[in-house]
GROMACS .gro file of C-alpha atoms in nm:
model
  413
    1MET     CA    1  10.259   3.084  -7.253
    2THR     CA    2   9.925   3.136  -7.389
    3ARG     CA    3   9.654   2.936  -7.335
    4THR     CA    4   9.305   2.937  -7.484
    5ILE     CA    5   9.007   2.881  -7.269
    6ALA     CA    6   8.676   2.714  -7.412
    7SER     CA    7   8.371   2.871  -7.381
    8PRO     CA    8   8.112   2.696  -7.200
    9ALA     CA    9   7.883   2.628  -7.504
   10ALA     CA   10   8.203   2.470  -7.690
   11VAL     CA   11   8.233   2.237  -7.390
   12ARG     CA   12   7.860   2.156  -7.395
   13GLN     CA   13   7.929   2.091  -7.761
   14VAL     CA   14   8.214   1.873  -7.715
   15ARG     CA   15   8.040   1.668  -7.456
   16TYR     CA   16   7.714   1.648  -7.665
   17LEU     CA   17   7.931   1.511  -7.993
   18THR     CA   18   8.105   1.244  -7.765
   19TRP     CA   19   7.756   1.087  -7.635
   20ILE     CA   20   7.663   1.079  -8.002
   21VAL     CA   21   7.955   0.874  -8.079
   22VAL     CA   22   7.950   0.644  -7.792
   23LEU     CA   23   7.574   0.577  -7.906
   24ALA     CA   24   7.675   0.544  -8.287
   25VAL     CA   25   7.949   0.292  -8.188
   26LEU     CA   26   7.696   0.084  -7.922
   27ILE     CA   27   7.465   0.065  -8.216
   28THR     CA   28   7.741  -0.077  -8.442
   29VAL     CA   29   7.838  -0.324  -8.219
   30SER     CA   30   7.477  -0.449  -8.158
   31LEU     CA   31   7.438  -0.448  -8.539
   32VAL     CA   32   7.729  -0.645  -8.571
   33ARG     CA   33   7.672  -0.916  -8.291
   34VAL     CA   34   7.300  -0.962  -8.456
   35LEU     CA   35   7.451  -0.987  -8.822
   36THR     CA   36   7.673  -1.245  -8.724
   37ASP     CA   37   7.485  -1.450  -8.449
   38GLN     CA   38   7.826  -1.369  -8.229
   39ASN     CA   39   7.627  -1.336  -7.896
   40ARG     CA   40   7.998  -1.401  -7.712
   41MET     CA   41   8.088  -1.042  -7.843
   42THR     CA   42   7.884  -0.829  -7.545
   43THR     CA   43   7.827  -1.123  -7.292
   44PRO     CA   44   7.913  -1.029  -6.947
   45GLY     CA   45   8.166  -1.333  -6.913
   46THR     CA   46   8.321  -1.181  -7.248
   47LEU     CA   47   8.320  -0.812  -7.100
   48ARG     CA   48   8.388  -0.900  -6.760
   49LEU     CA   49   8.724  -1.064  -6.920
   50ALA     CA   50   8.770  -0.766  -7.094
   51LEU     CA   51   8.776  -0.527  -6.747
   52ILE     CA   52   9.003  -0.748  -6.594
   53ALA     CA   53   9.254  -0.769  -6.906
   54ALA     CA   54   9.208  -0.380  -6.952
   55CYS     CA   55   9.311  -0.295  -6.575
   56PRO     CA   56   9.690  -0.400  -6.605
   57ILE     CA   57   9.716  -0.190  -6.894
   58LEU     CA   58   9.500   0.140  -6.754
   59LEU     CA   59   9.731   0.145  -6.432
   60ALA     CA   60  10.038   0.122  -6.652
   61GLY     CA   61   9.869   0.403  -6.895
   62LEU     CA   62   9.811   0.650  -6.599
   63GLY     CA   63  10.154   0.583  -6.440
   64GLY     CA   64  10.305   0.680  -6.772
   65LEU     CA   65  10.041   0.974  -6.803
   66TRP     CA   66  10.184   1.107  -6.451
   67ALA     CA   67  10.551   1.097  -6.555
   68GLU     CA   68  10.498   1.258  -6.914
   69ARG     CA   69  10.282   1.531  -6.777
   70ALA     CA   70  10.594   1.645  -6.579
   71GLY     CA   71  10.797   1.595  -6.896
   72ILE     CA   72  10.957   1.259  -6.808
   73VAL     CA   73  10.921   0.972  -7.055
   74ASN     CA   74  10.881   0.679  -6.894
   75ILE     CA   75  10.920   0.341  -7.124
   76GLY     CA   76  11.056   0.177  -6.770
   77LEU     CA   77  10.672   0.113  -6.683
   78GLU     CA   78  10.727  -0.284  -6.789
   79GLY     CA   79  11.002  -0.322  -6.565
   80GLN     CA   80  10.843  -0.111  -6.311
   81MET     CA   81  10.551  -0.339  -6.348
   82LEU     CA   82  10.733  -0.650  -6.317
   83LEU     CA   83  10.909  -0.525  -6.007
   84GLY     CA   84  10.498  -0.495  -5.885
   85THR     CA   85  10.405  -0.843  -5.977
   86TRP     CA   86  10.716  -0.964  -5.733
   87GLY     CA   87  10.592  -0.771  -5.418
   88ALA     CA   88  10.250  -0.821  -5.449
   89ALA     CA   89  10.333  -1.183  -5.433
   90PHE     CA   90  10.624  -1.174  -5.164
   91PHE     CA   91  10.421  -0.930  -4.930
   92ALA     CA   92  10.081  -1.084  -4.988
   93TYR     CA   93  10.235  -1.445  -4.919
   94HIS     CA   94  10.356  -1.303  -4.580
   95PHE     CA   95  10.101  -1.039  -4.461
   96GLY     CA   96   9.822  -1.040  -4.632
   97ALA     CA   97   9.647  -0.950  -4.943
   98TRP     CA   98   9.655  -0.578  -4.873
   99ALA     CA   99  10.013  -0.556  -4.771
  100GLY     CA  100  10.089  -0.703  -5.093
  101VAL     CA  101   9.908  -0.417  -5.302
  102ALA     CA  102  10.117  -0.189  -5.069
  103GLY     CA  103  10.431  -0.436  -5.167
  104ALA     CA  104  10.370  -0.398  -5.523
  105ILE     CA  105  10.346  -0.010  -5.511
  106ALA     CA  106  10.653   0.020  -5.324
  107MET     CA  107  10.879  -0.193  -5.563
  108GLY     CA  108  10.729  -0.016  -5.865
  109ALA     CA  109  10.777   0.339  -5.690
  110LEU     CA  110  11.131   0.182  -5.634
  111GLY     CA  111  11.174   0.141  -6.034
  112GLY     CA  112  11.060   0.480  -6.092
  113LEU     CA  113  11.297   0.623  -5.829
  114LEU     CA  114  11.600   0.477  -6.018
  115HIS     CA  115  11.432   0.628  -6.363
  116GLY     CA  116  11.420   0.940  -6.186
  117LEU     CA  117  11.798   0.951  -6.053
  118ALA     CA  118  11.896   0.855  -6.421
  119THR     CA  119  11.688   1.112  -6.612
  120VAL     CA  120  11.662   1.397  -6.351
  121THR     CA  121  11.953   1.406  -6.180
  122PHE     CA  122  12.194   1.255  -6.378
  123GLY     CA  123  12.040   1.387  -6.738
  124VAL     CA  124  12.049   1.019  -6.911
  125ASP     CA  125  11.856   0.997  -7.220
  126HIS     CA  126  11.473   0.928  -7.113
  127ILE     CA  127  11.459   0.612  -7.343
  128ILE     CA  128  11.784   0.453  -7.286
  129SER     CA  129  11.700   0.488  -6.881
  130GLY     CA  130  11.362   0.319  -6.949
  131VAL     CA  131  11.504   0.049  -7.117
  132ALA     CA  132  11.768  -0.009  -6.875
  133ILE     CA  133  11.457  -0.025  -6.583
  134ASN     CA  134  11.320  -0.285  -6.813
  135ILE     CA  135  11.653  -0.498  -6.829
  136ILE     CA  136  11.673  -0.422  -6.444
  137GLY     CA  137  11.365  -0.524  -6.374
  138LEU     CA  138  11.334  -0.872  -6.563
  139GLY     CA  139  11.658  -0.980  -6.411
  140ALA     CA  140  11.595  -0.816  -6.072
  141VAL     CA  141  11.264  -1.030  -6.054
  142GLY     CA  142  11.398  -1.363  -6.180
  143TYR     CA  143  11.704  -1.355  -5.918
  144LEU     CA  144  11.467  -1.260  -5.646
  145ALA     CA  145  11.221  -1.523  -5.738
  146GLN     CA  146  11.470  -1.805  -5.748
  147THR     CA  147  11.634  -1.644  -5.408
  148PHE     CA  148  11.312  -1.631  -5.181
  149PHE     CA  149  11.034  -1.849  -5.415
  150ASP     CA  150  11.219  -2.178  -5.435
  151GLY     CA  151  11.210  -2.276  -5.067
  152TYR     CA  152  10.833  -2.161  -4.986
  153GLU     CA  153  10.519  -2.413  -5.008
  154GLY     CA  154  10.368  -2.373  -5.352
  155GLY     CA  155  10.638  -2.200  -5.486
  156GLY     CA  156  10.957  -2.237  -5.713
  157PRO     CA  157  11.240  -2.037  -5.898
  158ARG     CA  158  11.006  -1.892  -6.135
  159ASN     CA  159  10.649  -1.880  -5.964
  160LEU     CA  160  10.466  -1.844  -5.641
  161SER     CA  161  10.085  -1.942  -5.535
  162GLY     CA  162   9.873  -1.972  -5.232
  163TYR     CA  163   9.911  -1.605  -5.126
  164ALA     CA  164   9.597  -1.417  -5.023
  165VAL     CA  165   9.449  -1.182  -5.268
  166PRO     CA  166   9.181  -0.890  -5.257
  167ARG     CA  167   8.806  -1.014  -5.236
  168GLU     CA  168   8.523  -0.994  -5.489
  169VAL     CA  169   8.217  -0.823  -5.485
  170THR     CA  170   7.878  -0.865  -5.646
  171ILE     CA  171   7.633  -0.591  -5.628
  172PRO     CA  172   7.299  -0.796  -5.587
  173GLY     CA  173   6.981  -0.719  -5.779
  174ILE     CA  174   7.146  -0.523  -6.010
  175SER     CA  175   7.406  -0.810  -6.148
  176SER     CA  176   7.095  -1.075  -6.155
  177ALA     CA  177   6.883  -0.844  -6.341
  178ALA     CA  178   7.141  -0.726  -6.595
  179ARG     CA  179   7.222  -1.086  -6.666
  180TRP     CA  180   6.873  -1.146  -6.760
  181VAL     CA  181   6.827  -0.870  -7.005
  182SER     CA  182   7.168  -0.979  -7.145
  183GLU     CA  183   7.058  -1.315  -7.204
  184GLN     CA  184   6.729  -1.182  -7.376
  185ARG     CA  185   6.976  -1.079  -7.684
  186TRP     CA  186   6.742  -0.783  -7.703
  187PHE     CA  187   6.898  -0.535  -7.965
  188LEU     CA  188   7.137  -0.259  -7.813
  189ILE     CA  189   6.948  -0.319  -7.473
  190SER     CA  190   7.130  -0.669  -7.429
  191ASP     CA  191   7.457  -0.524  -7.496
  192VAL     CA  192   7.428  -0.255  -7.265
  193ALA     CA  193   7.276  -0.464  -7.004
  194GLY     CA  194   7.606  -0.720  -7.057
  195ALA     CA  195   7.776  -0.416  -6.978
  196ILE     CA  196   7.640  -0.362  -6.641
  197ALA     CA  197   7.636  -0.748  -6.545
  198GLY     CA  198   8.041  -0.762  -6.634
  199VAL     CA  199   8.105  -0.481  -6.362
  200THR     CA  200   7.877  -0.564  -6.126
  201THR     CA  201   7.944  -0.965  -6.110
  202ARG     CA  202   8.260  -1.075  -5.910
  203LEU     CA  203   8.414  -0.735  -5.934
  204SER     CA  204   8.758  -0.739  -5.778
  205LEU     CA  205   8.810  -0.427  -5.489
  206LEU     CA  206   9.127  -0.388  -5.710
  207THR     CA  207   8.950  -0.335  -6.005
  208ILE     CA  208   8.748  -0.039  -5.831
  209LEU     CA  209   9.068   0.112  -5.723
  210ALA     CA  210   9.215   0.103  -6.069
  211LEU     CA  211   8.843   0.280  -6.188
  212LEU     CA  212   8.874   0.525  -5.893
  213LEU     CA  213   9.232   0.616  -5.976
  214VAL     CA  214   9.136   0.739  -6.308
  215ALA     CA  215   8.924   1.015  -6.148
  216PHE     CA  216   9.177   1.093  -5.877
  217THR     CA  217   9.429   1.130  -6.151
  218ALA     CA  218   9.182   1.341  -6.349
  219TRP     CA  219   9.131   1.569  -6.015
  220VAL     CA  220   9.480   1.603  -5.877
  221LEU     CA  221   9.633   1.712  -6.227
  222TRP     CA  222   9.389   1.921  -6.348
  223ARG     CA  223   9.169   2.075  -6.042
  224THR     CA  224   9.449   2.129  -5.799
  225PRO     CA  225   9.742   2.364  -5.785
  226PHE     CA  226   9.960   2.056  -5.709
  227GLY     CA  227   9.851   1.898  -6.055
  228LEU     CA  228   9.895   2.273  -6.249
  229ARG     CA  229  10.273   2.317  -6.089
  230LEU     CA  230  10.364   1.963  -6.231
  231ARG     CA  231  10.148   1.996  -6.551
  232SER     CA  232  10.383   2.318  -6.618
  233CYS     CA  233  10.714   2.109  -6.529
  234GLY     CA  234  10.598   1.893  -6.864
  235GLU     CA  235  10.475   2.201  -7.090
  236SER     CA  236  10.799   2.475  -6.971
  237PRO     CA  237  11.009   2.378  -6.681
  238GLN     CA  238  11.186   2.713  -6.759
  239ALA     CA  239  10.869   2.937  -6.714
  240ALA     CA  240  10.746   2.715  -6.392
  241GLU     CA  241  11.106   2.784  -6.240
  242THR     CA  242  11.060   3.131  -6.277
  243LEU     CA  243  10.763   3.147  -6.090
  244GLY     CA  244  10.906   2.920  -5.792
  245VAL     CA  245  10.834   2.584  -5.889
  246ASN     CA  246  11.075   2.327  -5.786
  247VAL     CA  247  11.082   2.109  -6.108
  248TYR     CA  248  11.350   1.878  -6.027
  249LEU     CA  249  11.088   1.776  -5.704
  250TYR     CA  250  10.767   1.791  -5.915
  251LYS     CA  251  10.954   1.596  -6.145
  252TYR     CA  252  11.052   1.311  -5.868
  253ILE     CA  253  10.718   1.299  -5.762
  254ALA     CA  254  10.575   1.250  -6.067
  255VAL     CA  255  10.801   0.956  -6.194
  256VAL     CA  256  10.777   0.813  -5.813
  257ILE     CA  257  10.404   0.818  -5.842
  258SER     CA  258  10.436   0.671  -6.235
  259GLY     CA  259  10.630   0.369  -6.094
  260GLY     CA  260  10.386   0.318  -5.783
  261PHE     CA  261  10.105   0.272  -6.072
  262ALA     CA  262  10.279   0.050  -6.274
  263GLY     CA  263  10.381  -0.175  -5.988
  264LEU     CA  264   9.999  -0.144  -5.909
  265GLY     CA  265   9.914  -0.294  -6.235
  266GLY     CA  266  10.175  -0.552  -6.174
  267ALA     CA  267   9.979  -0.630  -5.841
  268TYR     CA  268   9.664  -0.688  -6.046
  269LEU     CA  269   9.848  -0.925  -6.265
  270ALA     CA  270   9.939  -1.117  -5.982
  271MET     CA  271   9.691  -1.104  -5.789
  272VAL     CA  272   9.321  -1.048  -6.015
  273ALA     CA  273   9.420  -1.172  -6.363
  274SER     CA  274   9.563  -1.459  -6.225
  275SER     CA  275   9.613  -1.596  -5.878
  276SER     CA  276   9.990  -1.674  -5.889
  277PHE     CA  277  10.310  -1.516  -5.954
  278THR     CA  278  10.525  -1.617  -6.250
  279THR     CA  279  10.853  -1.446  -6.390
  280GLY     CA  280  10.765  -1.210  -6.666
  281GLN     CA  281  10.394  -1.224  -6.637
  282THR     CA  282  10.372  -0.865  -6.797
  283ASN     CA  283  10.385  -1.000  -7.167
  284GLY     CA  284  10.440  -0.653  -7.285
  285ARG     CA  285  10.163  -0.468  -7.082
  286GLY     CA  286  10.354  -0.230  -7.001
  287TYR     CA  287  10.448  -0.092  -7.329
  288ILE     CA  288  10.080  -0.121  -7.459
  289GLY     CA  289   9.968   0.091  -7.139
  290LEU     CA  290  10.231   0.347  -7.318
  291ALA     CA  291  10.075   0.294  -7.625
  292SER     CA  292   9.710   0.349  -7.444
  293MET     CA  293   9.850   0.661  -7.279
  294ILE     CA  294   9.947   0.812  -7.618
  295PHE     CA  295   9.613   0.676  -7.796
  296GLY     CA  296   9.439   0.851  -7.505
  297ASN     CA  297   9.591   1.189  -7.579
  298TRP     CA  298   9.782   1.229  -7.249
  299ASN     CA  299   9.409   1.256  -7.073
  300PRO     CA  300   9.292   0.997  -6.810
  301THR     CA  301   8.947   0.970  -6.972
  302GLY     CA  302   9.130   0.877  -7.305
  303VAL     CA  303   9.373   0.674  -7.128
  304LEU     CA  304   9.053   0.461  -6.975
  305ALA     CA  305   8.868   0.435  -7.333
  306SER     CA  306   9.205   0.290  -7.521
  307SER     CA  307   9.259   0.053  -7.213
  308LEU     CA  308   8.919  -0.104  -7.264
  309MET     CA  309   8.991  -0.125  -7.602
  310PHE     CA  310   9.318  -0.322  -7.559
  311GLY     CA  311   9.175  -0.473  -7.270
  312TYR     CA  312   8.890  -0.637  -7.504
  313ALA     CA  313   9.125  -0.725  -7.772
  314ASP     CA  314   9.351  -0.907  -7.516
  315GLY     CA  315   9.024  -1.060  -7.310
  316ILE     CA  316   8.913  -1.202  -7.630
  317SER     CA  317   9.220  -1.359  -7.733
  318LEU     CA  318   9.207  -1.589  -7.407
  319LEU     CA  319   8.868  -1.710  -7.522
  320SER     CA  320   8.830  -2.049  -7.620
  321ASN     CA  321   8.734  -2.109  -7.969
  322ASN     CA  322   8.756  -1.743  -8.046
  323GLY     CA  323   8.785  -1.746  -8.393
  324PRO     CA  324   8.474  -1.681  -8.507
  325LEU     CA  325   8.444  -1.406  -8.261
  326VAL     CA  326   8.761  -1.248  -8.388
  327HIS     CA  327   8.615  -1.297  -8.728
  328ALA     CA  328   8.311  -1.108  -8.613
  329ILE     CA  329   8.565  -0.806  -8.489
  330LEU     CA  330   8.725  -0.778  -8.805
  331LEU     CA  331   8.377  -0.649  -8.973
  332LEU     CA  332   8.316  -0.449  -8.666
  333LEU     CA  333   8.642  -0.272  -8.727
  334ALA     CA  334   8.573  -0.250  -9.063
  335VAL     CA  335   8.217  -0.058  -9.038
  336LEU     CA  336   8.366   0.154  -8.745
  337LEU     CA  337   8.667   0.260  -8.955
  338LEU     CA  338   8.469   0.372  -9.250
  339GLY     CA  339   8.284   0.591  -9.027
  340TYR     CA  340   8.598   0.735  -8.877
  341ALA     CA  341   8.697   0.811  -9.254
  342ALA     CA  342   8.405   0.977  -9.345
  343LEU     CA  343   8.441   1.193  -9.014
  344LYS     CA  344   8.775   1.286  -9.150
  345PHE     CA  345   8.663   1.350  -9.500
  346ARG     CA  346   8.455   1.586  -9.391
  347ARG     CA  347   8.705   1.758  -9.194
  348GLY     CA  348   8.902   1.828  -9.494
  349GLU     CA  349   9.170   1.573  -9.374
  350ARG     CA  350   9.138   1.389  -9.713
  351MET     CA  351   9.467   1.171  -9.751
  352THR     CA  352   9.398   1.038  -9.400
  353ALA     CA  353   9.022   0.959  -9.491
  354TYR     CA  354   9.182   0.774  -9.787
  355VAL     CA  355   9.421   0.533  -9.603
  356VAL     CA  356   9.177   0.469  -9.317
  357ALA     CA  357   8.884   0.387  -9.586
  358GLY     CA  358   9.166   0.140  -9.750
  359ILE     CA  359   9.217  -0.041  -9.452
  360ALA     CA  360   8.859  -0.084  -9.400
  361VAL     CA  361   8.833  -0.198  -9.721
  362ALA     CA  362   9.098  -0.432  -9.719
  363LEU     CA  363   8.950  -0.581  -9.348
  364PHE     CA  364   8.579  -0.599  -9.504
  365ALA     CA  365   8.750  -0.833  -9.775
  366TRP     CA  366   8.919  -1.024  -9.543
  367TYR     CA  367   8.589  -1.114  -9.359
  368LEU     CA  368   8.429  -1.201  -9.657
  369ALA     CA  369   8.716  -1.433  -9.757
  370VAL     CA  370   8.744  -1.628  -9.447
  371ASP     CA  371   8.509  -1.812  -9.224
  372SER     CA  372   8.718  -1.809  -8.917
  373VAL     CA  373   9.065  -1.657  -8.794
  374PRO     CA  374   9.339  -1.884  -8.715
  375SER     CA  375   9.409  -1.908  -8.335
  376ASP     CA  376   9.762  -1.795  -8.394
  377PHE     CA  377   9.669  -1.449  -8.489
  378THR     CA  378   9.448  -1.424  -8.237
  379GLY     CA  379   9.688  -1.410  -7.994
  380MET     CA  380   9.855  -1.141  -8.163
  381THR     CA  381   9.539  -0.888  -8.179
  382PRO     CA  382   9.625  -0.668  -7.870
  383TYR     CA  383   9.956  -0.599  -8.047
  384ILE     CA  384   9.875  -0.564  -8.379
  385LEU     CA  385   9.545  -0.331  -8.265
  386THR     CA  386   9.858  -0.112  -8.044
  387LEU     CA  387  10.019  -0.049  -8.384
  388PHE     CA  388   9.704   0.038  -8.574
  389VAL     CA  389   9.557   0.253  -8.363
  390LEU     CA  390   9.898   0.479  -8.325
  391ALA     CA  391   9.886   0.487  -8.649
  392VAL     CA  392   9.564   0.575  -8.731
  393ALA     CA  393   9.575   0.831  -8.452
  394ALA     CA  394   9.903   1.022  -8.492
  395GLN     CA  395   9.802   1.298  -8.671
  396ARG     CA  396   9.515   1.416  -8.376
  397LEU     CA  397   9.790   1.394  -8.059
  398ARG     CA  398   9.942   1.642  -7.871
  399MET     CA  399  10.231   1.573  -7.591
  400PRO     CA  400  10.347   1.776  -7.354
  401ALA     CA  401  10.590   2.042  -7.502
  402ALA     CA  402  10.886   1.985  -7.279
  403ASP     CA  403  10.808   1.598  -7.276
  404GLY     CA  404  11.138   1.396  -7.297
  405LYS     CA  405  11.340   1.685  -7.351
  406PRO     CA  406  11.672   1.770  -7.136
  407TYR     CA  407  11.621   2.021  -6.824
  408ARG     CA  408  11.897   2.179  -6.608
  409LYS     CA  409  11.817   2.418  -6.318
  410GLY     CA  410  11.888   2.770  -6.398
  411GLN     CA  411  11.845   2.730  -6.752
  412ALA     CA  412  11.544   3.003  -6.710
  413GLY     CA  413  11.803   3.309  -6.622
   0.00000   0.00000   0.00000
């Protein structure tokens, strides 16, 4: 298996272009905010809500990343998140907030272990096993909630409240200064300040943990011998076996960690995004997390960026009177897609460029035709965006070579 090593100059050029793209997006967002007079687009409250909505998706996406880098497709993230919501509520109710976090991770890891047992040991198709885990997770959480929570104070057969949650922190000085700058509505500067205020005001410790896990995942998988061996199981398990790697063991480790991340995402839903537990609380966020992993090209920073995008769409759908704001987002998407189409055209990918440009023109026409977007549509925004970005980005994706493929010990011989 050959590997191309990028030169330092090429790496620097990629980083330089990345910062240019980020700056261009920020300028575009600020321009649209000013033109549409939708200041809520970048207020600290909106961006804080977007971050809260993004974190469960991020944790599910990181969970999917761990599994798929070892060659296991984990469709069961949704069910593992559901198990995590119940684990968080049960253990937090009895033993405290961080016991709830640990319980959620353990419940999600249990779901990952079941998925590993089916796919690694018995060779069950990964998709079939994942769907089964989702069904089992939904049924198990409903049964456990009815069995345990119905007799608790503040509980019922489908819900529970009154348990401890991790505390929130506000960075003094930075938070108040950033909020003041954000309120001035200066071009670009206030938008950046709004983002700073959003991540420094009433920040849950679980949010900090979720962001740290992005760096942890990147370091372990790409900077350690353990991560190299794990990724080799997803690229060429036969070659890894010939080098003495216990492929089964690494696949099990990866899928259990994957379930633990998804369970932590469930804890975030039950302890930060909401202060109470409800059965079926994930609402498809496990699937959106899987989409964020794919759109992020199986890379931790890509998962973070795509999760923030999905989280923003999910967050604004929760705002009151959000029709005018989503209407402004239509213009923003149209402008960004036109820029993306121009980039594709310059690279010679003309068919993709024409398709993306056509979508951009349709969004712009929609923006001109209406004054506000119906509230029924705004609730669908995260799911429509999921389908849309996967369709647009499909041509640039590169999954691990052995992802989802069956492997039996001894195949290398």
